[in-house]
Amino acid sequence: MPKLDPNDARSPYLQVSESLRSQIFAGSFKPGEKLPSHQAIAEDFGVSVGTVKRAFAELQEEQLIVTRQGQGSFVRDPLPAVADHGTTGDLGQVYEQIATIRQLLDSVERQLRAHG
């Protein structure tokens, strides 16, 4: 798994969730497949388990994963309908654009807080 990008203005949990999201849509994690544990992902990215839990919560909110108490987190089967309407490449581009928009939004929010 990739490490956090120190030049990325996004919060660590957003970088982790974006990486996992990209891997899911690229097919690295198949529908129904169990994701690595929070601890394993935290170690891979060099972040806290809390950061990973927040990233997983975001993916769960997007209905990309489901978490089962005591069993772990799994890629939803089937993935949300958006995955059925394009190729993985097209979807990857959409998620890259969303990541860019999130970065810009984070930057604007920081500027507003600094001047507010």
CSV table of N, CA, C and O in Angstrom, one decimal:
chain,number,residue,atom,x,y,z
A,1,MET,N,0.8,-1.2,0.0
A,1,MET,CA,0.0,0.0,0.0
A,1,MET,C,0.9,1.2,0.0
A,1,MET,O,1.9,1.2,0.6
A,2,PRO,N,0.4,2.3,-0.6
A,2,PRO,CA,1.2,3.5,-0.6
A,2,PRO,C,1.3,4.2,0.7
A,2,PRO,O,0.4,4.0,1.6
A,3,LYS,N,2.2,5.0,0.9
A,3,LYS,CA,2.4,5.8,2.1
A,3,LYS,C,1.6,7.1,2.0
A,3,LYS,O,1.2,7.4,0.9
A,4,LEU,N,1.5,7.8,3.1
A,4,LEU,CA,0.8,9.2,3.0
A,4,LEU,C,1.8,10.1,2.2
A,4,LEU,O,3.0,10.0,2.2
A,5,ASP,N,1.2,11.0,1.4
A,5,ASP,CA,1.9,12.0,0.7
A,5,ASP,C,2.1,13.2,1.5
A,5,ASP,O,1.1,13.9,1.8
A,6,PRO,N,3.3,13.5,2.0
A,6,PRO,CA,3.5,14.7,2.8
A,6,PRO,C,3.1,16.0,2.1
A,6,PRO,O,2.9,17.0,2.8
A,7,ASN,N,3.1,16.0,0.8
A,7,ASN,CA,2.7,17.2,0.1
A,7,ASN,C,1.2,17.4,-0.1
A,7,ASN,O,0.7,18.3,-0.7
A,8,ASP,N,0.5,16.3,0.3
A,8,ASP,CA,-1.0,16.3,0.1
A,8,ASP,C,-1.6,17.1,1.3
A,8,ASP,O,-1.4,16.8,2.4
A,9,ALA,N,-2.4,18.1,1.0
A,9,ALA,CA,-3.1,18.9,2.0
A,9,ALA,C,-4.2,18.2,2.7
A,9,ALA,O,-4.7,18.7,3.7
A,10,ARG,N,-4.7,17.1,2.1
A,10,ARG,CA,-5.8,16.4,2.7
A,10,ARG,C,-5.4,15.8,4.0
A,10,ARG,O,-4.3,15.4,4.3
A,11,SER,N,-6.4,15.6,4.9
A,11,SER,CA,-6.2,14.9,6.2
A,11,SER,C,-5.8,13.5,5.9
A,11,SER,O,-6.1,12.9,4.9
A,12,PRO,N,-5.0,12.9,6.8
A,12,PRO,CA,-4.5,11.5,6.6
A,12,PRO,C,-5.7,10.5,6.4
A,12,PRO,O,-5.6,9.6,5.5
A,13,TYR,N,-6.8,10.7,7.1
A,13,TYR,CA,-7.9,9.7,6.9
A,13,TYR,C,-8.4,9.8,5.5
A,13,TYR,O,-8.9,8.8,4.9
A,14,LEU,N,-8.4,11.0,4.9
A,14,LEU,CA,-8.9,11.1,3.5
A,14,LEU,C,-7.9,10.5,2.5
A,14,LEU,O,-8.4,9.9,1.5
A,15,GLN,N,-6.6,10.6,2.8
A,15,GLN,CA,-5.7,10.0,1.9
A,15,GLN,C,-5.8,8.4,2.0
A,15,GLN,O,-5.7,7.7,1.0
A,16,VAL,N,-6.0,7.9,3.2
A,16,VAL,CA,-6.2,6.5,3.4
A,16,VAL,C,-7.4,6.0,2.7
A,16,VAL,O,-7.4,5.0,1.9
A,17,SER,N,-8.5,6.7,2.9
A,17,SER,CA,-9.8,6.3,2.3
A,17,SER,C,-9.7,6.4,0.8
A,17,SER,O,-10.2,5.5,0.1
A,18,GLU,N,-9.1,7.4,0.2
A,18,GLU,CA,-8.9,7.5,-1.2
A,18,GLU,C,-8.1,6.4,-1.8
A,18,GLU,O,-8.4,5.8,-2.8
A,19,SER,N,-7.0,6.0,-1.1
A,19,SER,CA,-6.2,4.9,-1.5
A,19,SER,C,-7.0,3.6,-1.6
A,19,SER,O,-6.9,2.8,-2.5
A,20,LEU,N,-7.7,3.3,-0.5
A,20,LEU,CA,-8.5,2.1,-0.4
A,20,LEU,C,-9.6,2.1,-1.5
A,20,LEU,O,-9.8,1.1,-2.1
A,21,ARG,N,-10.2,3.3,-1.6
A,21,ARG,CA,-11.3,3.4,-2.7
A,21,ARG,C,-10.7,3.1,-4.0
A,21,ARG,O,-11.3,2.3,-4.8
A,22,SER,N,-9.6,3.6,-4.3
A,22,SER,CA,-9.0,3.4,-5.6
A,22,SER,C,-8.6,1.9,-5.8
A,22,SER,O,-8.8,1.3,-6.9
A,23,GLN,N,-8.1,1.3,-4.8
A,23,GLN,CA,-7.8,-0.1,-4.8
A,23,GLN,C,-9.1,-1.0,-5.0
A,23,GLN,O,-9.0,-2.0,-5.8
A,24,ILE,N,-10.1,-0.6,-4.4
A,24,ILE,CA,-11.4,-1.3,-4.6
A,24,ILE,C,-11.9,-1.3,-6.0
A,24,ILE,O,-12.2,-2.3,-6.6
A,25,PHE,N,-11.9,-0.1,-6.6
A,25,PHE,CA,-12.4,0.1,-7.9
A,25,PHE,C,-11.4,-0.4,-9.0
A,25,PHE,O,-11.8,-0.7,-10.1
A,26,ALA,N,-10.1,-0.5,-8.6
A,26,ALA,CA,-9.1,-1.1,-9.5
A,26,ALA,C,-9.2,-2.6,-9.5
A,26,ALA,O,-8.6,-3.3,-10.3
A,27,GLY,N,-9.9,-3.2,-8.5
A,27,GLY,CA,-10.0,-4.6,-8.5
A,27,GLY,C,-9.0,-5.3,-7.6
A,27,GLY,O,-8.9,-6.5,-7.5
A,28,SER,N,-8.2,-4.5,-6.9
A,28,SER,CA,-7.2,-5.1,-5.9
A,28,SER,C,-7.9,-5.8,-4.8
A,28,SER,O,-7.4,-6.8,-4.2
A,29,PHE,N,-9.1,-5.2,-4.4
A,29,PHE,CA,-10.0,-5.9,-3.4
A,29,PHE,C,-11.3,-6.2,-4.1
A,29,PHE,O,-11.9,-5.3,-4.6
A,30,LYS,N,-11.6,-7.4,-4.2
A,30,LYS,CA,-12.8,-7.9,-4.9
A,30,LYS,C,-14.1,-7.8,-4.1
A,30,LYS,O,-14.0,-7.9,-2.8
A,31,PRO,N,-15.2,-7.6,-4.7
A,31,PRO,CA,-16.5,-7.7,-3.9
A,31,PRO,C,-16.5,-8.9,-3.1
A,31,PRO,O,-16.2,-10.0,-3.5
A,32,GLY,N,-16.9,-8.7,-1.8
A,32,GLY,CA,-17.0,-9.8,-0.8
A,32,GLY,C,-15.7,-10.1,-0.1
A,32,GLY,O,-15.7,-10.8,0.9
A,33,GLU,N,-14.6,-9.6,-0.6
A,33,GLU,CA,-13.3,-9.8,0.0
A,33,GLU,C,-13.1,-9.1,1.3
A,33,GLU,O,-13.5,-7.9,1.4
A,34,LYS,N,-12.5,-9.7,2.3
A,34,LYS,CA,-12.2,-9.1,3.5
A,34,LYS,C,-11.0,-8.1,3.4
A,34,LYS,O,-10.0,-8.5,2.8
A,35,LEU,N,-11.1,-6.9,3.9
A,35,LEU,CA,-10.0,-5.9,3.9
A,35,LEU,C,-9.0,-6.3,5.0
A,35,LEU,O,-9.4,-6.9,6.0
A,36,PRO,N,-7.8,-5.8,4.9
A,36,PRO,CA,-6.8,-6.0,6.0
A,36,PRO,C,-7.4,-5.3,7.3
A,36,PRO,O,-8.2,-4.4,7.2
A,37,SER,N,-6.9,-5.7,8.4
A,37,SER,CA,-7.3,-5.2,9.7
A,37,SER,C,-6.9,-3.7,9.8
A,37,SER,O,-6.0,-3.2,9.1
A,38,HIS,N,-7.6,-3.0,10.7
A,38,HIS,CA,-7.3,-1.6,10.9
A,38,HIS,C,-5.8,-1.5,11.3
A,38,HIS,O,-5.1,-0.6,10.8
A,39,GLN,N,-5.3,-2.4,12.2
A,39,GLN,CA,-3.9,-2.3,12.6
A,39,GLN,C,-3.0,-2.5,11.4
A,39,GLN,O,-2.0,-1.7,11.3
A,40,ALA,N,-3.3,-3.4,10.5
A,40,ALA,CA,-2.4,-3.7,9.4
A,40,ALA,C,-2.3,-2.5,8.5
A,40,ALA,O,-1.2,-2.1,8.0
A,41,ILE,N,-3.5,-1.9,8.2
A,41,ILE,CA,-3.5,-0.7,7.4
A,41,ILE,C,-2.8,0.5,8.0
A,41,ILE,O,-2.1,1.3,7.4
A,42,ALA,N,-3.0,0.7,9.4
A,42,ALA,CA,-2.4,1.7,10.1
A,42,ALA,C,-0.8,1.6,10.0
A,42,ALA,O,-0.1,2.6,9.8
A,43,GLU,N,-0.3,0.4,10.1
A,43,GLU,CA,1.1,0.2,10.0
A,43,GLU,C,1.6,0.5,8.6
A,43,GLU,O,2.6,1.1,8.4
A,44,ASP,N,0.8,0.0,7.6
A,44,ASP,CA,1.2,0.3,6.2
A,44,ASP,C,1.4,1.8,5.9
A,44,ASP,O,2.3,2.2,5.2
A,45,PHE,N,0.4,2.5,6.4
A,45,PHE,CA,0.4,4.0,6.1
A,45,PHE,C,1.1,4.8,7.1
A,45,PHE,O,1.3,6.0,6.9
A,46,GLY,N,1.5,4.2,8.2
A,46,GLY,CA,2.2,5.0,9.3
A,46,GLY,C,1.2,5.9,10.0
A,46,GLY,O,1.6,7.1,10.3
A,47,VAL,N,0.0,5.5,10.2
A,47,VAL,CA,-1.0,6.4,10.9
A,47,VAL,C,-1.6,5.6,12.1
A,47,VAL,O,-1.3,4.4,12.3
A,48,SER,N,-2.4,6.3,12.8
A,48,SER,CA,-3.0,5.6,14.0
A,48,SER,C,-4.2,4.8,13.5
A,48,SER,O,-4.8,5.0,12.4
A,49,VAL,N,-4.6,3.8,14.4
A,49,VAL,CA,-5.8,3.0,14.1
A,49,VAL,C,-7.0,3.9,14.0
A,49,VAL,O,-7.9,3.6,13.2
A,50,GLY,N,-7.1,5.0,14.8
A,50,GLY,CA,-8.2,5.9,14.8
A,50,GLY,C,-8.4,6.5,13.4
A,50,GLY,O,-9.5,6.7,12.9
A,51,THR,N,-7.3,6.8,12.8
A,51,THR,CA,-7.3,7.4,11.4
A,51,THR,C,-7.9,6.4,10.4
A,51,THR,O,-8.7,6.7,9.6
A,52,VAL,N,-7.5,5.2,10.6
A,52,VAL,CA,-8.0,4.1,9.7
A,52,VAL,C,-9.5,3.9,9.9
A,52,VAL,O,-10.2,3.7,9.0
A,53,LYS,N,-9.9,3.9,11.2
A,53,LYS,CA,-11.3,3.7,11.5
A,53,LYS,C,-12.1,4.8,10.8
A,53,LYS,O,-13.2,4.6,10.3
A,54,ARG,N,-11.6,6.1,10.9
A,54,ARG,CA,-12.3,7.2,10.2
A,54,ARG,C,-12.4,7.0,8.7
A,54,ARG,O,-13.4,7.3,8.1
A,55,ALA,N,-11.3,6.5,8.1
A,55,ALA,CA,-11.3,6.2,6.7
A,55,ALA,C,-12.3,5.1,6.4
A,55,ALA,O,-13.0,5.2,5.4
A,56,PHE,N,-12.4,4.1,7.2
A,56,PHE,CA,-13.3,3.0,6.9
A,56,PHE,C,-14.7,3.5,7.1
A,56,PHE,O,-15.6,3.1,6.3
A,57,ALA,N,-15.0,4.4,8.0
A,57,ALA,CA,-16.3,5.0,8.2
A,57,ALA,C,-16.7,5.7,7.0
A,57,ALA,O,-17.9,5.7,6.6
A,58,GLU,N,-15.8,6.5,6.4
A,58,GLU,CA,-16.1,7.2,5.1
A,58,GLU,C,-16.5,6.2,4.0
A,58,GLU,O,-17.5,6.4,3.3
A,59,LEU,N,-15.7,5.1,3.9
A,59,LEU,CA,-16.0,4.1,2.8
A,59,LEU,C,-17.3,3.4,3.1
A,59,LEU,O,-18.1,3.1,2.2
A,60,GLN,N,-17.6,3.2,4.4
A,60,GLN,CA,-18.9,2.6,4.7
A,60,GLN,C,-20.1,3.5,4.4
A,60,GLN,O,-21.1,3.1,3.9
A,61,GLU,N,-19.9,4.8,4.7
A,61,GLU,CA,-20.9,5.8,4.3
A,61,GLU,C,-21.2,5.8,2.8
A,61,GLU,O,-22.3,6.1,2.4
A,62,GLU,N,-20.1,5.6,2.0
A,62,GLU,CA,-20.2,5.6,0.6
A,62,GLU,C,-20.8,4.2,0.1
A,62,GLU,O,-20.9,4.0,-1.1
A,63,GLN,N,-21.0,3.3,1.0
A,63,GLN,CA,-21.5,2.0,0.7
A,63,GLN,C,-20.5,1.2,-0.1
A,63,GLN,O,-21.0,0.3,-0.9
A,64,LEU,N,-19.3,1.4,0.1
A,64,LEU,CA,-18.2,0.6,-0.6
A,64,LEU,C,-17.8,-0.6,0.2
A,64,LEU,O,-17.4,-1.6,-0.4
A,65,ILE,N,-17.9,-0.4,1.5
A,65,ILE,CA,-17.6,-1.6,2.4
A,65,ILE,C,-18.7,-1.8,3.4
A,65,ILE,O,-19.5,-0.9,3.7
A,66,VAL,N,-18.7,-2.9,4.1
A,66,VAL,CA,-19.6,-3.2,5.2
A,66,VAL,C,-18.7,-3.8,6.3
A,66,VAL,O,-17.8,-4.6,6.0
A,67,THR,N,-19.0,-3.4,7.5
A,67,THR,CA,-18.2,-3.9,8.7
A,67,THR,C,-19.1,-4.8,9.5
A,67,THR,O,-20.2,-4.4,9.8
A,68,ARG,N,-18.6,-5.9,9.8
A,68,ARG,CA,-19.4,-6.9,10.6
A,68,ARG,C,-18.6,-7.0,12.0
A,68,ARG,O,-17.4,-7.4,12.0
A,69,GLN,N,-19.3,-6.7,13.1
A,69,GLN,CA,-18.7,-6.8,14.4
A,69,GLN,C,-18.0,-8.2,14.6
A,69,GLN,O,-18.7,-9.2,14.4
A,70,GLY,N,-16.8,-8.1,15.0
A,70,GLY,CA,-16.1,-9.4,15.3
A,70,GLY,C,-15.5,-10.1,14.1
A,70,GLY,O,-14.8,-11.1,14.2
A,71,GLN,N,-15.9,-9.7,12.8
A,71,GLN,CA,-15.5,-10.4,11.6
A,71,GLN,C,-14.6,-9.5,10.8
A,71,GLN,O,-13.7,-10.1,10.0
A,72,GLY,N,-14.7,-8.2,10.8
A,72,GLY,CA,-13.9,-7.4,10.0
A,72,GLY,C,-14.7,-6.6,9.0
A,72,GLY,O,-15.9,-6.5,9.1
A,73,SER,N,-14.0,-6.0,8.0
A,73,SER,CA,-14.6,-5.2,7.0
A,73,SER,C,-14.5,-5.8,5.6
A,73,SER,O,-13.4,-6.4,5.3
A,74,PHE,N,-15.5,-5.7,4.8
A,74,PHE,CA,-15.6,-6.4,3.5
A,74,PHE,C,-16.0,-5.5,2.5
A,74,PHE,O,-16.8,-4.6,2.7
A,75,VAL,N,-15.5,-5.7,1.3
A,75,VAL,CA,-15.9,-4.9,0.1
A,75,VAL,C,-17.4,-5.4,-0.2
A,75,VAL,O,-17.7,-6.6,-0.2
A,76,ARG,N,-18.2,-4.4,-0.4
A,76,ARG,CA,-19.7,-4.7,-0.6
A,76,ARG,C,-19.8,-5.5,-1.9
A,76,ARG,O,-19.1,-5.3,-2.9
A,77,ASP,N,-20.7,-6.4,-1.9
A,77,ASP,CA,-21.1,-7.2,-3.0
A,77,ASP,C,-22.6,-7.2,-3.2
A,77,ASP,O,-23.3,-7.7,-2.4
A,78,PRO,N,-23.1,-6.5,-4.2
A,78,PRO,CA,-22.3,-5.8,-5.3
A,78,PRO,C,-21.9,-4.4,-4.8
A,78,PRO,O,-22.5,-3.8,-3.9
A,79,LEU,N,-21.0,-3.8,-5.6
A,79,LEU,CA,-20.6,-2.5,-5.3
A,79,LEU,C,-21.7,-1.5,-5.7
A,79,LEU,O,-22.6,-2.0,-6.5
A,80,PRO,N,-21.7,-0.3,-5.3
A,80,PRO,CA,-22.8,0.6,-5.6
A,80,PRO,C,-23.0,0.7,-7.2
A,80,PRO,O,-22.0,0.5,-7.9
A,81,ALA,N,-24.1,1.1,-7.6
A,81,ALA,CA,-24.5,1.1,-9.0
A,81,ALA,C,-23.5,1.9,-9.9
A,81,ALA,O,-23.4,1.6,-11.0
A,82,VAL,N,-22.9,2.9,-9.3
A,82,VAL,CA,-22.0,3.7,-10.1
A,82,VAL,C,-20.9,2.9,-10.7
A,82,VAL,O,-20.4,3.1,-11.8
A,83,ALA,N,-20.5,1.8,-10.1
A,83,ALA,CA,-19.5,0.9,-10.6
A,83,ALA,C,-19.9,0.1,-11.8
A,83,ALA,O,-19.1,-0.3,-12.6
A,84,ASP,N,-21.3,0.0,-12.0
A,84,ASP,CA,-21.8,-0.7,-13.1
A,84,ASP,C,-21.9,0.1,-14.4
A,84,ASP,O,-22.2,-0.4,-15.5
A,85,HIS,N,-21.7,1.4,-14.3
A,85,HIS,CA,-21.9,2.3,-15.5
A,85,HIS,C,-20.7,2.8,-16.2
A,85,HIS,O,-20.8,3.8,-16.9
A,86,GLY,N,-19.6,2.2,-16.0
A,86,GLY,CA,-18.4,2.6,-16.7
A,86,GLY,C,-17.3,1.6,-16.4
A,86,GLY,O,-17.4,0.7,-15.7
A,87,THR,N,-16.2,1.8,-17.2
A,87,THR,CA,-15.1,0.9,-17.0
A,87,THR,C,-14.3,1.4,-15.8
A,87,THR,O,-14.4,2.5,-15.3
A,88,THR,N,-13.4,0.6,-15.3
A,88,THR,CA,-12.6,0.9,-14.1
A,88,THR,C,-11.8,2.1,-14.4
A,88,THR,O,-11.7,3.0,-13.5
A,89,GLY,N,-11.3,2.3,-15.6
A,89,GLY,CA,-10.5,3.5,-16.0
A,89,GLY,C,-11.3,4.7,-15.8
A,89,GLY,O,-10.8,5.7,-15.3
A,90,ASP,N,-12.5,4.7,-16.4
A,90,ASP,CA,-13.4,5.9,-16.3
A,90,ASP,C,-13.7,6.2,-14.8
A,90,ASP,O,-13.7,7.4,-14.4
A,91,LEU,N,-14.0,5.2,-14.0
A,91,LEU,CA,-14.3,5.4,-12.6
A,91,LEU,C,-13.1,5.9,-11.9
A,91,LEU,O,-13.2,6.8,-11.0
A,92,GLY,N,-11.9,5.4,-12.2
A,92,GLY,CA,-10.7,5.9,-11.6
A,92,GLY,C,-10.5,7.4,-11.9
A,92,GLY,O,-10.1,8.1,-11.0
A,93,GLN,N,-10.8,7.9,-13.1
A,93,GLN,CA,-10.7,9.3,-13.4
A,93,GLN,C,-11.7,10.1,-12.6
A,93,GLN,O,-11.4,11.2,-12.1
A,94,VAL,N,-12.9,9.6,-12.4
A,94,VAL,CA,-13.9,10.3,-11.6
A,94,VAL,C,-13.4,10.4,-10.2
A,94,VAL,O,-13.5,11.5,-9.6
A,95,TYR,N,-12.9,9.4,-9.6
A,95,TYR,CA,-12.4,9.4,-8.2
A,95,TYR,C,-11.2,10.3,-8.1
A,95,TYR,O,-11.0,11.0,-7.1
A,96,GLU,N,-10.3,10.4,-9.1
A,96,GLU,CA,-9.2,11.3,-9.1
A,96,GLU,C,-9.7,12.8,-9.1
A,96,GLU,O,-9.2,13.6,-8.4
A,97,GLN,N,-10.8,13.0,-9.9
A,97,GLN,CA,-11.3,14.4,-9.9
A,97,GLN,C,-12.0,14.7,-8.6
A,97,GLN,O,-11.9,15.8,-8.1
A,98,ILE,N,-12.6,13.7,-7.9
A,98,ILE,CA,-13.3,14.0,-6.6
A,98,ILE,C,-12.2,14.3,-5.6
A,98,ILE,O,-12.3,15.2,-4.8
A,99,ALA,N,-11.1,13.6,-5.7
A,99,ALA,CA,-9.9,13.8,-4.7
A,99,ALA,C,-9.4,15.2,-4.9
A,99,ALA,O,-9.1,15.9,-3.9
A,100,THR,N,-9.3,15.7,-6.2
A,100,THR,CA,-8.8,17.0,-6.4
A,100,THR,C,-9.8,18.1,-5.9
A,100,THR,O,-9.4,19.0,-5.2
A,101,ILE,N,-11.1,17.8,-6.1
A,101,ILE,CA,-12.1,18.7,-5.5
A,101,ILE,C,-12.0,18.8,-4.0
A,101,ILE,O,-12.1,19.8,-3.4
A,102,ARG,N,-11.8,17.6,-3.4
A,102,ARG,CA,-11.7,17.6,-1.9
A,102,ARG,C,-10.5,18.4,-1.4
A,102,ARG,O,-10.6,19.1,-0.4
A,103,GLN,N,-9.4,18.2,-2.2
A,103,GLN,CA,-8.2,19.0,-1.8
A,103,GLN,C,-8.5,20.5,-1.8
A,103,GLN,O,-8.1,21.3,-0.9
A,104,LEU,N,-9.1,20.9,-2.9
A,104,LEU,CA,-9.5,22.4,-3.0
A,104,LEU,C,-10.4,22.8,-2.0
A,104,LEU,O,-10.3,23.9,-1.4
A,105,LEU,N,-11.4,22.0,-1.7
A,105,LEU,CA,-12.4,22.3,-0.6
A,105,LEU,C,-11.7,22.4,0.7
A,105,LEU,O,-11.9,23.4,1.5
A,106,ASP,N,-10.8,21.5,1.0
A,106,ASP,CA,-10.0,21.5,2.3
A,106,ASP,C,-9.2,22.8,2.4
A,106,ASP,O,-9.2,23.5,3.4
A,107,SER,N,-8.6,23.2,1.3
A,107,SER,CA,-7.8,24.4,1.3
A,107,SER,C,-8.7,25.7,1.5
A,107,SER,O,-8.3,26.5,2.3
A,108,VAL,N,-9.9,25.7,0.9
A,108,VAL,CA,-10.8,26.8,1.1
A,108,VAL,C,-11.3,26.9,2.5
A,108,VAL,O,-11.3,28.0,3.1
A,109,GLU,N,-11.6,25.7,3.1
A,109,GLU,CA,-12.1,25.7,4.5
A,109,GLU,C,-11.0,26.2,5.4
A,109,GLU,O,-11.3,26.9,6.4
A,110,ARG,N,-9.7,25.8,5.2
A,110,ARG,CA,-8.7,26.2,6.1
A,110,ARG,C,-8.5,27.7,6.0
A,110,ARG,O,-8.3,28.4,7.0
A,111,GLN,N,-8.6,28.3,4.7
A,111,GLN,CA,-8.5,29.7,4.6
A,111,GLN,C,-9.6,30.5,5.2
A,111,GLN,O,-9.4,31.5,5.9
A,112,LEU,N,-10.8,29.9,5.2
A,112,LEU,CA,-11.9,30.6,5.8
A,112,LEU,C,-11.8,30.6,7.3
A,112,LEU,O,-12.1,31.5,8.0
A,113,ARG,N,-11.3,29.4,7.9
A,113,ARG,CA,-11.1,29.4,9.3
A,113,ARG,C,-10.0,30.3,9.8
A,113,ARG,O,-10.1,30.9,10.8
A,114,ALA,N,-9.0,30.5,9.0
A,114,ALA,CA,-7.9,31.4,9.3
A,114,ALA,C,-8.3,32.8,9.3
A,114,ALA,O,-7.8,33.6,10.0
A,115,HIS,N,-9.2,33.2,8.4
A,115,HIS,CA,-9.7,34.5,8.3
A,115,HIS,C,-11.0,34.8,9.0
A,115,HIS,O,-11.5,35.9,9.0
A,116,GLY,N,-11.6,33.8,9.6
A,116,GLY,CA,-12.9,33.9,10.2
A,116,GLY,C,-12.8,34.2,11.6
A,116,GLY,O,-13.1,34.8,12.4
